[in-house]
Amino acid sequence: MRVDIITCVPKLLESPFNHSILLRAQHKGIVEIVVHDLRDYAINNHKQVDDYAFGGGAGMVLMIEPIAKIINQLQSERAYQEVIYMTPDGKLFDQKTANRLSLLGNLIVLCGHYKGVDERVRERFITLELSIGDYVLSGGELAAAVIIDAVVRLIPNVLSDETSALTDSFQDSLLAPPVYTRPAEYEGMKVPEILLSGHEAKIEEWRFEQALKRTTERRPDLLTNYDI
Ligand code: 6GU
């Protein structure tokens, strides 16, 4: 998979992909993440990429020409399965969308800033608009980092123990059960006996019960889409 991110604040995306699982995925050659500075595609020498909104009102709007220039260039180099625009009025991103995107070849992710982008960008180029929740961020960059992390970790061979993505919270519409490591007792707090028993089937059963209990208590809304 190749992910091309378009932003006018590339510094915001310097670090999130350069650690841990995402870094390893790139070193393994499974994913290539390229951050593009929209200002490199500005239409004049002032590196201008935004302008006042027609009709007035506060805030600047990203112009169509610099965005068109870079998207047209990228699309002439390879095929992209989705051109995603990060925006608070997009579709709410969830695990199901992460799973679907993880199966695609190449993605473009456009980060909005200021008051947003000229509507014609959305009409002409965007195939999917995503939000990460009902709150407002200063720009789409942190949201882009969130969705790319969620997608890339699902690509086969990114996680060394593949079952660990399958047992994530949400992967089967249940929250994950509690986990423990050494010591078996800390200041009187004991690890549940069953986990030390070595009885694999009973441990699986316990984990499932705990996942169900936790989901019922914390996120009963998730149980309506749970296939039992
Ligand atoms: Cl994708 N962008 C912005 N600016 N705010 C958000 C968001 C995106 N998702 C939730 N809030």
Short mmCIF file of C-alpha atoms and ligand atoms in Angstrom, two decimals:
data_model
loop_
_atom_site.label_atom_id
_atom_site.label_comp_id
_atom_site.label_asym_id
_atom_site.label_seq_id
_atom_site.Cartn_x
_atom_site.Cartn_y
_atom_site.Cartn_z
CA MET A 1 0.00 0.00 0.00
CA ARG A 2 1.09 3.54 -0.70
CA VAL A 3 -0.45 6.47 1.18
CA ASP A 4 0.08 10.02 -0.11
CA ILE A 5 -0.87 12.68 2.43
CA ILE A 6 -1.45 16.25 1.29
CA THR A 7 -1.13 18.97 3.95
CA CYS A 8 -0.06 22.56 4.40
CA VAL A 9 1.42 21.69 7.81
CA PRO A 10 3.75 18.76 6.98
CA LYS A 11 5.62 19.19 10.27
CA LEU A 12 2.55 17.93 12.13
CA LEU A 13 3.03 14.56 10.40
CA GLU A 14 6.79 14.18 10.85
CA SER A 15 6.64 11.91 13.87
CA PRO A 16 3.47 9.74 13.96
CA PHE A 17 4.61 7.30 11.25
CA ASN A 18 8.23 7.06 12.33
CA HIS A 19 7.91 4.84 15.39
CA SER A 20 6.89 1.38 16.43
CA ILE A 21 4.50 -0.60 14.23
CA LEU A 22 4.11 2.01 11.48
CA LEU A 23 7.87 2.43 11.14
CA ARG A 24 8.37 -1.34 10.99
CA ALA A 25 5.64 -1.68 8.33
CA GLN A 26 7.54 0.83 6.18
CA HIS A 27 10.90 -0.88 6.75
CA LYS A 28 9.34 -4.21 5.75
CA GLY A 29 8.19 -2.57 2.50
CA ILE A 30 4.53 -3.29 3.23
CA VAL A 31 3.49 0.36 3.19
CA GLU A 32 4.99 3.56 1.86
CA ILE A 33 3.79 6.80 3.47
CA VAL A 34 4.63 10.04 1.64
CA VAL A 35 3.82 13.46 3.07
CA HIS A 36 3.42 16.29 0.52
CA ASP A 37 3.58 19.98 1.39
CA LEU A 38 0.70 21.66 -0.43
CA ARG A 39 2.73 24.87 -0.53
CA ASP A 40 5.11 23.21 -3.01
CA TYR A 41 2.17 23.27 -5.44
CA ALA A 42 1.18 26.90 -4.82
CA ILE A 43 0.06 28.84 -7.89
CA ASN A 44 2.25 31.90 -7.19
CA ASN A 45 5.59 32.83 -5.68
CA HIS A 46 4.03 33.75 -2.34
CA LYS A 47 3.35 30.05 -1.72
CA GLN A 48 -0.30 30.96 -1.45
CA VAL A 49 -2.65 27.97 -1.08
CA ASP A 50 -5.70 29.62 0.50
CA ASP A 51 -7.82 32.71 0.00
CA TYR A 52 -10.81 34.58 1.44
CA ALA A 53 -14.21 32.95 1.08
CA PHE A 54 -16.47 34.34 -1.63
CA GLY A 55 -19.46 35.96 0.03
CA GLY A 56 -17.41 36.92 3.07
CA GLY A 57 -17.12 35.41 6.52
CA ALA A 58 -14.20 34.54 8.78
CA GLY A 59 -11.49 32.07 7.84
CA MET A 60 -9.50 31.14 4.77
CA VAL A 61 -10.43 28.47 2.26
CA LEU A 62 -7.95 26.13 0.54
CA MET A 63 -7.94 26.86 -3.20
CA ILE A 64 -8.65 24.22 -5.83
CA GLU A 65 -5.64 24.84 -8.10
CA PRO A 66 -2.74 23.69 -5.85
CA ILE A 67 -4.78 20.66 -4.75
CA ALA A 68 -5.71 19.83 -8.35
CA LYS A 69 -2.07 20.12 -9.38
CA ILE A 70 -0.80 17.57 -6.87
CA ILE A 71 -3.74 15.14 -7.14
CA ASN A 72 -3.54 15.15 -10.95
CA GLN A 73 0.19 14.52 -10.75
CA LEU A 74 -0.19 11.63 -8.29
CA GLN A 75 -3.03 10.06 -10.30
CA SER A 76 -0.90 10.21 -13.46
CA GLU A 77 1.76 8.17 -11.65
CA ARG A 78 -0.43 5.34 -10.25
CA ALA A 79 -4.04 4.35 -9.64
CA TYR A 80 -5.63 5.31 -6.32
CA GLN A 81 -8.59 3.38 -4.92
CA GLU A 82 -9.75 6.23 -2.65
CA VAL A 83 -9.09 9.97 -2.42
CA ILE A 84 -9.99 10.77 1.17
CA TYR A 85 -10.75 14.21 2.61
CA MET A 86 -10.42 14.57 6.38
CA THR A 87 -13.25 16.77 7.63
CA PRO A 88 -15.47 17.00 10.72
CA ASP A 89 -18.55 16.72 8.47
CA GLY A 90 -17.34 13.43 6.95
CA LYS A 91 -18.55 9.89 7.65
CA LEU A 92 -17.62 8.71 11.12
CA PHE A 93 -14.51 6.50 10.84
CA ASP A 94 -14.87 3.06 12.45
CA GLN A 95 -13.22 -0.36 12.52
CA LYS A 96 -15.33 -1.55 9.58
CA THR A 97 -14.00 1.27 7.39
CA ALA A 98 -10.46 0.56 8.65
CA ASN A 99 -10.82 -3.08 7.58
CA ARG A 100 -12.07 -2.12 4.12
CA LEU A 101 -9.32 0.46 3.54
CA SER A 102 -6.61 -1.98 4.69
CA LEU A 103 -7.40 -4.14 1.64
CA LEU A 104 -6.83 -1.34 -0.88
CA GLY A 105 -3.69 -0.57 -2.87
CA ASN A 106 -3.10 3.18 -2.84
CA LEU A 107 -4.72 6.05 -0.97
CA ILE A 108 -4.57 9.82 -1.14
CA VAL A 109 -5.43 11.62 2.11
CA LEU A 110 -6.14 15.36 1.91
CA CYS A 111 -6.01 17.27 5.20
CA GLY A 112 -8.29 20.24 5.53
CA HIS A 113 -7.26 23.36 7.40
CA TYR A 114 -8.65 26.82 8.11
CA LYS A 115 -12.31 26.96 7.06
CA GLY A 116 -11.98 23.96 4.77
CA VAL A 117 -11.50 23.47 1.05
CA ASP A 118 -13.26 24.94 -1.96
CA GLU A 119 -16.36 22.78 -2.47
CA ARG A 120 -15.28 22.02 -6.05
CA VAL A 121 -12.31 20.02 -4.72
CA ARG A 122 -14.78 17.70 -3.04
CA GLU A 123 -16.94 17.41 -6.15
CA ARG A 124 -14.06 16.80 -8.55
CA PHE A 125 -11.55 14.70 -6.63
CA ILE A 126 -12.80 13.30 -3.34
CA THR A 127 -14.25 9.77 -3.17
CA LEU A 128 -14.55 9.47 0.62
CA GLU A 129 -14.92 12.03 3.42
CA LEU A 130 -13.97 10.93 6.93
CA SER A 131 -14.28 12.37 10.43
CA ILE A 132 -12.81 10.75 13.55
CA GLY A 133 -15.43 12.00 16.00
CA ASP A 134 -17.85 14.70 17.01
CA TYR A 135 -15.39 17.37 18.09
CA VAL A 136 -13.42 19.94 16.12
CA LEU A 137 -9.66 19.73 15.52
CA SER A 138 -7.55 22.59 14.14
CA GLY A 139 -6.91 20.59 10.99
CA GLY A 140 -7.19 17.16 9.43
CA GLU A 141 -3.57 16.14 10.11
CA LEU A 142 -4.00 14.47 13.49
CA ALA A 143 -7.17 12.77 12.24
CA ALA A 144 -5.24 11.52 9.18
CA ALA A 145 -2.57 10.07 11.48
CA VAL A 146 -5.31 8.28 13.44
CA ILE A 147 -6.95 6.65 10.42
CA ILE A 148 -3.64 5.69 8.79
CA ASP A 149 -2.47 4.02 12.01
CA ALA A 150 -5.75 2.10 12.30
CA VAL A 151 -5.60 0.98 8.65
CA VAL A 152 -1.92 0.08 8.34
CA ARG A 153 -1.85 -2.17 11.41
CA LEU A 154 -4.54 -4.32 9.74
CA ILE A 155 -2.51 -5.01 6.59
CA PRO A 156 -1.35 -8.65 6.64
CA ASN A 157 2.19 -9.16 8.04
CA VAL A 158 2.35 -5.72 9.66
CA LEU A 159 1.79 -7.14 13.12
CA SER A 160 4.20 -9.93 13.95
CA ASP A 161 1.54 -11.96 15.76
CA GLU A 162 -1.40 -11.61 13.40
CA THR A 163 -3.91 -12.86 15.90
CA SER A 164 -3.29 -9.76 17.97
CA ALA A 165 -5.22 -7.57 15.49
CA LEU A 166 -8.02 -10.11 15.48
CA THR A 167 -8.37 -9.85 19.25
CA ASP A 168 -8.36 -6.03 19.35
CA SER A 169 -11.26 -4.21 20.90
CA PHE A 170 -13.95 -3.62 18.22
CA GLN A 171 -12.64 -6.25 15.82
CA ASP A 172 -15.62 -8.46 16.69
CA SER A 173 -17.76 -5.57 18.03
CA LEU A 174 -16.70 -6.36 21.61
CA LEU A 175 -14.26 -4.46 23.81
CA ALA A 176 -11.08 -6.36 24.69
CA PRO A 177 -10.92 -8.29 28.00
CA PRO A 178 -8.48 -7.27 30.79
CA VAL A 179 -4.87 -8.41 30.45
CA TYR A 180 -2.15 -9.02 33.06
CA THR A 181 1.58 -9.66 33.18
CA ARG A 182 4.14 -10.35 35.92
CA PRO A 183 4.13 -10.18 38.87
CA ALA A 184 1.28 -12.60 39.64
CA GLU A 185 0.65 -10.63 42.83
CA TYR A 186 1.24 -6.90 43.41
CA GLU A 187 0.62 -5.53 46.93
CA GLY A 188 -2.14 -8.05 47.48
CA MET A 189 -3.68 -7.61 44.02
CA LYS A 190 -3.82 -11.04 42.42
CA VAL A 191 -4.02 -11.98 38.76
CA PRO A 192 -7.18 -14.05 38.15
CA GLU A 193 -6.36 -17.69 38.93
CA ILE A 194 -7.70 -18.99 35.61
CA LEU A 195 -5.00 -17.11 33.65
CA LEU A 196 -2.27 -18.98 35.54
CA SER A 197 -3.95 -22.38 35.08
CA GLY A 198 -2.58 -23.15 31.61
CA HIS A 199 -6.06 -24.38 30.64
CA GLU A 200 -6.38 -22.82 27.18
CA ALA A 201 -10.07 -23.49 26.51
CA LYS A 202 -11.12 -22.22 29.94
CA ILE A 203 -8.97 -19.10 29.47
CA GLU A 204 -10.62 -18.36 26.12
CA GLU A 205 -14.05 -18.78 27.71
CA TRP A 206 -13.09 -16.44 30.58
CA ARG A 207 -11.79 -13.84 28.14
CA PHE A 208 -14.99 -13.97 26.13
CA GLU A 209 -17.13 -13.56 29.27
CA GLN A 210 -15.00 -10.62 30.41
CA ALA A 211 -15.23 -8.99 26.97
CA LEU A 212 -19.00 -9.35 27.02
CA LYS A 213 -19.21 -8.00 30.59
CA ARG A 214 -17.00 -5.01 29.80
CA THR A 215 -18.96 -4.22 26.64
CA THR A 216 -22.30 -4.50 28.44
CA GLU A 217 -21.10 -2.15 31.18
CA ARG A 218 -19.25 0.41 29.10
CA ARG A 219 -20.61 0.31 25.56
CA PRO A 220 -23.98 -1.45 25.43
CA ASP A 221 -24.56 0.31 22.07
CA LEU A 222 -21.94 -2.00 20.51
CA LEU A 223 -23.93 -5.12 21.39
CA THR A 224 -26.69 -4.29 18.92
CA ASN A 225 -24.28 -5.01 16.03
CA TYR A 226 -22.79 -8.06 17.67
CA ASP A 227 -23.49 -11.38 15.91
CA ILE A 228 -23.73 -14.03 18.58
CL1 6GU B 1 -11.14 14.77 10.00
N1 6GU B 1 -10.89 17.23 10.87
C1 6GU B 1 -11.08 18.21 11.77
N2 6GU B 1 -10.61 19.43 11.51
N3 6GU B 1 -11.73 18.02 12.93
C2 6GU B 1 -12.17 16.79 13.17
C3 6GU B 1 -12.01 15.72 12.27
C4 6GU B 1 -11.36 15.99 11.11
N4 6GU B 1 -12.58 14.64 12.80
C5 6GU B 1 -13.07 15.02 13.97
N5 6GU B 1 -12.85 16.30 14.20
#
